[in-house]
Short mmCIF file of C-alpha atoms and ligand atoms in Angstrom, two decimals:
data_model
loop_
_atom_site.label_atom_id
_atom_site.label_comp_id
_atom_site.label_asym_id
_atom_site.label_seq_id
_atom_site.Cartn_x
_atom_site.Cartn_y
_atom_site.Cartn_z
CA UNK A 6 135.69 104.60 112.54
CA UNK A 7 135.60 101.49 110.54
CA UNK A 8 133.69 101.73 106.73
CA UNK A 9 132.88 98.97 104.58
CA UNK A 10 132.09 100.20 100.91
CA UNK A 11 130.53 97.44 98.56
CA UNK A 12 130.93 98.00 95.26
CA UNK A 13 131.90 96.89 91.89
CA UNK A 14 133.13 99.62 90.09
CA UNK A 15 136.65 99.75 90.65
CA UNK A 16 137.56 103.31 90.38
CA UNK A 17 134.78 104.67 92.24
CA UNK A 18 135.45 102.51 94.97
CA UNK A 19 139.14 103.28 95.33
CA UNK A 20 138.73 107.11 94.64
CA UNK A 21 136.11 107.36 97.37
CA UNK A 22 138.71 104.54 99.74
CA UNK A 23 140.96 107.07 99.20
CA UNK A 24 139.52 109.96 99.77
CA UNK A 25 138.07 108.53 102.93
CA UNK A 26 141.41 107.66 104.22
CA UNK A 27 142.66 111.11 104.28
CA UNK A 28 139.34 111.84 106.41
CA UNK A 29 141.18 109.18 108.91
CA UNK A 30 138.51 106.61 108.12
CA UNK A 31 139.79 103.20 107.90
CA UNK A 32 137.89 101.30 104.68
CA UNK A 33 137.72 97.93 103.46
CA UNK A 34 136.33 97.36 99.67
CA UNK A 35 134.24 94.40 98.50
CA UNK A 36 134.09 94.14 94.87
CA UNK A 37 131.14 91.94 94.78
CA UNK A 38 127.64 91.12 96.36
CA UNK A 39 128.80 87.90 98.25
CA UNK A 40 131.65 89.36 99.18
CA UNK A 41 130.31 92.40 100.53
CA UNK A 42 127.86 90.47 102.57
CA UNK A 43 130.22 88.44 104.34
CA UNK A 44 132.46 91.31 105.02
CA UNK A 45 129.26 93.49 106.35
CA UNK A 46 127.97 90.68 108.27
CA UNK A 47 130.88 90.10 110.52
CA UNK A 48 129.62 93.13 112.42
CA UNK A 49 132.84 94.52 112.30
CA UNK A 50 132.01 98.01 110.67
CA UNK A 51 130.85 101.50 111.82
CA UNK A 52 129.01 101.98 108.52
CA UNK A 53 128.34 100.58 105.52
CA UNK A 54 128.81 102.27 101.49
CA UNK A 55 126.33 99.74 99.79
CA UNK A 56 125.88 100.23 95.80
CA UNK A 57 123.03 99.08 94.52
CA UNK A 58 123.54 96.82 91.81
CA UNK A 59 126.37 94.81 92.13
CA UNK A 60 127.80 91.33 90.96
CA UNK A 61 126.80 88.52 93.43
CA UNK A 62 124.49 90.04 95.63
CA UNK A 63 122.68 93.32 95.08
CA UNK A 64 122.48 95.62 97.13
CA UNK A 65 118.86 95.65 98.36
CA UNK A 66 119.10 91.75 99.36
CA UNK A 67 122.37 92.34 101.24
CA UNK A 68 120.26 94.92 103.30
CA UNK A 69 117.54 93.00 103.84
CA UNK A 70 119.53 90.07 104.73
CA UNK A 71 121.70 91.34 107.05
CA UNK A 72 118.59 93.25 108.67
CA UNK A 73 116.51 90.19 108.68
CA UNK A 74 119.93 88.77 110.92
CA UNK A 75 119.79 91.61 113.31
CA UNK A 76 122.65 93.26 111.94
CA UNK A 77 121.98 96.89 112.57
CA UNK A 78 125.37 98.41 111.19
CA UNK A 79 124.00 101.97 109.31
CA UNK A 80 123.86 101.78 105.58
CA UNK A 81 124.26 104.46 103.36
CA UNK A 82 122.68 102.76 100.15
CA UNK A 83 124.64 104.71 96.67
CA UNK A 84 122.14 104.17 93.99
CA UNK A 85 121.91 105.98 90.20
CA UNK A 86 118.61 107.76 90.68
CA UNK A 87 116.67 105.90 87.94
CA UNK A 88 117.47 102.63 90.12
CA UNK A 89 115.93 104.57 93.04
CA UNK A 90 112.77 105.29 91.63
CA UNK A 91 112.09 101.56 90.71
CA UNK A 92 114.10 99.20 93.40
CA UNK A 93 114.06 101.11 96.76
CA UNK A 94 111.92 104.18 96.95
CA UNK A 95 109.11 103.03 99.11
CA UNK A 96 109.75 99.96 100.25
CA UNK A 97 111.55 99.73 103.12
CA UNK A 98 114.62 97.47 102.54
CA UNK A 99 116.64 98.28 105.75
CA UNK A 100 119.36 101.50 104.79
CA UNK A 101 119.82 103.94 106.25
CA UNK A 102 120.59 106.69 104.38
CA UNK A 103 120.67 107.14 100.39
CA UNK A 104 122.86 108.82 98.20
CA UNK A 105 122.46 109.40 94.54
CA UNK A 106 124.66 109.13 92.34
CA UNK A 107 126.94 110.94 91.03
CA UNK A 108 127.32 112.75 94.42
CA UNK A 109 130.04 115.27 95.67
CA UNK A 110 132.23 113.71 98.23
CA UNK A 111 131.56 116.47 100.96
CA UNK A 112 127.89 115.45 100.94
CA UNK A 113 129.04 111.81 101.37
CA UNK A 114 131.48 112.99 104.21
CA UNK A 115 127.89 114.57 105.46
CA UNK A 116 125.82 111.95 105.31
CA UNK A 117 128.80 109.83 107.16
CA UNK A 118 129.05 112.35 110.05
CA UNK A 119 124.74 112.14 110.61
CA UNK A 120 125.06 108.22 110.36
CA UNK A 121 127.41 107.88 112.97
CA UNK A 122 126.06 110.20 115.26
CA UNK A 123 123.02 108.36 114.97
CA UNK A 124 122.40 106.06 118.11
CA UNK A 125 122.55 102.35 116.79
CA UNK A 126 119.01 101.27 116.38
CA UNK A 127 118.07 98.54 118.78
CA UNK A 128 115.74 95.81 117.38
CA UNK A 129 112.43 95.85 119.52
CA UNK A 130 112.29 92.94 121.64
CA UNK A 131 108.74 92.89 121.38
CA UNK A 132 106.60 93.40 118.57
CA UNK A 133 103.14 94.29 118.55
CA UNK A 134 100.38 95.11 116.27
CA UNK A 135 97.01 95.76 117.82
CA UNK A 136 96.75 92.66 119.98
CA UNK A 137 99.12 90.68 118.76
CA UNK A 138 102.25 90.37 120.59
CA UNK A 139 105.74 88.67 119.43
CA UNK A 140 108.14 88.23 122.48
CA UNK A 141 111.54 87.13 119.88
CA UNK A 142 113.09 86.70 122.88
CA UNK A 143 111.01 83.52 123.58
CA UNK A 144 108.91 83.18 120.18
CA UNK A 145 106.00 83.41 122.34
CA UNK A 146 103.11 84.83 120.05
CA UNK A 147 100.24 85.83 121.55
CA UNK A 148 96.55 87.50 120.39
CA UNK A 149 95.30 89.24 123.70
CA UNK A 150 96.05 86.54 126.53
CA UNK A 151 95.98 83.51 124.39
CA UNK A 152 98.87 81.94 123.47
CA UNK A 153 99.29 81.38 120.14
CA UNK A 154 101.33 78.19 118.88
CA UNK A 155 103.09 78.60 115.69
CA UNK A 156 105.76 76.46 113.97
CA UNK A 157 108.98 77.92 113.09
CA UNK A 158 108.57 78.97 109.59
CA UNK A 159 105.24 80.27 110.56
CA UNK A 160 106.62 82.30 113.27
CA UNK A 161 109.39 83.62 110.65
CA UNK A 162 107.11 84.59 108.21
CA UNK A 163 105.11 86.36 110.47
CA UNK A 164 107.25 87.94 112.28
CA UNK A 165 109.01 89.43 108.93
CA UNK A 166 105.22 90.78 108.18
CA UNK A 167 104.81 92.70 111.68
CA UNK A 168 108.44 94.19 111.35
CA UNK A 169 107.16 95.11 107.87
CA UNK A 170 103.48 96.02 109.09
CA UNK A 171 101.70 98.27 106.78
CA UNK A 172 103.53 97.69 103.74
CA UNK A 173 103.12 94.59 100.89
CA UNK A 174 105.61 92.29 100.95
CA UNK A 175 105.17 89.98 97.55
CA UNK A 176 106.17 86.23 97.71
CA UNK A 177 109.96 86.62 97.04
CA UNK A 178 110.61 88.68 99.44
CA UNK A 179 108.94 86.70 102.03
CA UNK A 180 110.72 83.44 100.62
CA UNK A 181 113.94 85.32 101.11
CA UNK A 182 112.91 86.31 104.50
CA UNK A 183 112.00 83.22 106.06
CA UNK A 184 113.74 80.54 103.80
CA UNK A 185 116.46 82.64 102.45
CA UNK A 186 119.01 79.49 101.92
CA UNK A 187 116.98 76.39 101.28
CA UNK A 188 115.79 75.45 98.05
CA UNK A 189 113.09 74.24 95.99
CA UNK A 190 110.69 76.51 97.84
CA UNK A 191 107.50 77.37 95.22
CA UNK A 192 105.32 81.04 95.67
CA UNK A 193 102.41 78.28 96.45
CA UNK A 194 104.27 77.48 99.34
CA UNK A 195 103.77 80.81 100.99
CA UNK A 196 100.19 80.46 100.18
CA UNK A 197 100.37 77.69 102.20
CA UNK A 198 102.18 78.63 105.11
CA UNK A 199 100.25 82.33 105.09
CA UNK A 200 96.86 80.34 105.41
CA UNK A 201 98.04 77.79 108.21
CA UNK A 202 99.15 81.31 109.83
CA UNK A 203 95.60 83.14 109.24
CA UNK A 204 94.22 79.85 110.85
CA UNK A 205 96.05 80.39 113.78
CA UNK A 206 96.09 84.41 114.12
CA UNK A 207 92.88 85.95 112.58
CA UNK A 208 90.30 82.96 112.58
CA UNK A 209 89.59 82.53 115.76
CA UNK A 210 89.51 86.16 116.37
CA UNK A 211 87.55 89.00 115.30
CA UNK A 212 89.54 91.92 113.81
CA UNK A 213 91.57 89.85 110.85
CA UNK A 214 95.30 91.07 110.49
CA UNK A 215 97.11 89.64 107.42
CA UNK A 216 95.37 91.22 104.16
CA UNK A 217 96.31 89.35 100.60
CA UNK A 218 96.92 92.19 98.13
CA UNK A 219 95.73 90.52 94.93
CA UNK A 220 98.60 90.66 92.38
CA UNK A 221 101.48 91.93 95.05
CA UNK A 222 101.39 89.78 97.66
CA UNK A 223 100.64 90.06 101.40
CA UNK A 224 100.48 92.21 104.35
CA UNK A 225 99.70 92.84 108.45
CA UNK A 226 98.11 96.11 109.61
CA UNK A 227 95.09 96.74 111.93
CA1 LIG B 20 127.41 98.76 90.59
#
């Protein structure tokens, strides 16, 4: 079993590399964000140790980024419980497990053994919420029977809101999502793009889909 832990603080990371070690783990650290996210992105590890806040990168975005790539490798997200409350408690950012800290090691060594008994979660092939249907095989989006045309940013976007359905996602989160490197992109922009999208997937159709949450942002449910 291969870990990855991310995080910045020094000691804990090399205590808990240690400590690990003797358990017959084999660990990598990442000291930073960037770092952490390239390591945890070459698919290479059983599980993942992901602090929260960390230089570079924090944790939550490395989770949702390496989700939003299909990389499914558990994550057991170690967070100081005040940074719980506000950052990751209800909303769904991808981990798998938390831990708060400070924890004792044999409840880490606990949470390890569940995680990687844990079958690897497959990403659904094909998404679907009420009628609408996303094959991300093929990007074919459909509402019923009719085929649905979308361009590529509008397919991202909404696909990011069905694998999200039910909750608000606000405008940085989708601009992460679905533009995550390029730059110059304004929030007005995914006022655009969500309105070419409602053209396409709720206006010709009767039961409407995306919702605007005035003040949060946006979301899909039935
Ligand atoms: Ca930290």
């Amino acid at each position: 079993m291969k870990l990855l832990i991310v995080e910045d603080e020094h000691l804990i990371a090399t205590s808990l590399k240690k400590g690990l070690e003797q358990e017959r783990y084999t660990v990598d650290i990442a000291f930073d964000g960037l770092e952490g996210y390239d390591l945890a992105a070459s698919g290479e590890y059983d599980i993942i140790l992901l602090d929260l806040m960390l230089p570079g990168l924090d944790g939550v975005s490395i989770c949702q980024k390496l989700r939003s790539e299909n990389i499914h490798t558990p994550i057991l997200m170690l967070t100081a419980k005040s940074q719980l409350d506000d950052k990751v408690k209800g909303f769904d950012v991808g981990a798998d497990d938390y831990l708060t800290k400070p924890f004792a090691f044999e409840e880490l060594l606990a949470r390890i053994r569940a995680l990687s008994r844990r079958p690897q979660q497959t990403t659904n092939k094909v998404l679907s919420l009420a009628d609408l249907t996303i094959d991300t095989t093929n990007y074919q989006v459909k509402r019923g029977t009719k085929d649905i045309r979308l361009s590529s940013k509008e397919y991202s976007l909404l696909e990011c809101l069905v694998r999200h359905a039910g909750q608000i996602l606000n405008k940085d989160q989708l601009i992460q999502y679905v533009w995550s490197y390029e730059s110059d992109i304004l929030p007005n922009t995914v006022e655009v793009y969500i309105r070419n999208l409602r053209q396409k997937i709720d206006q010709p159709f009767k039961k409407k889909l995306i919702q605007t949450i005035r003040g949060f942002g946006y979301k899909i449910s039935e």
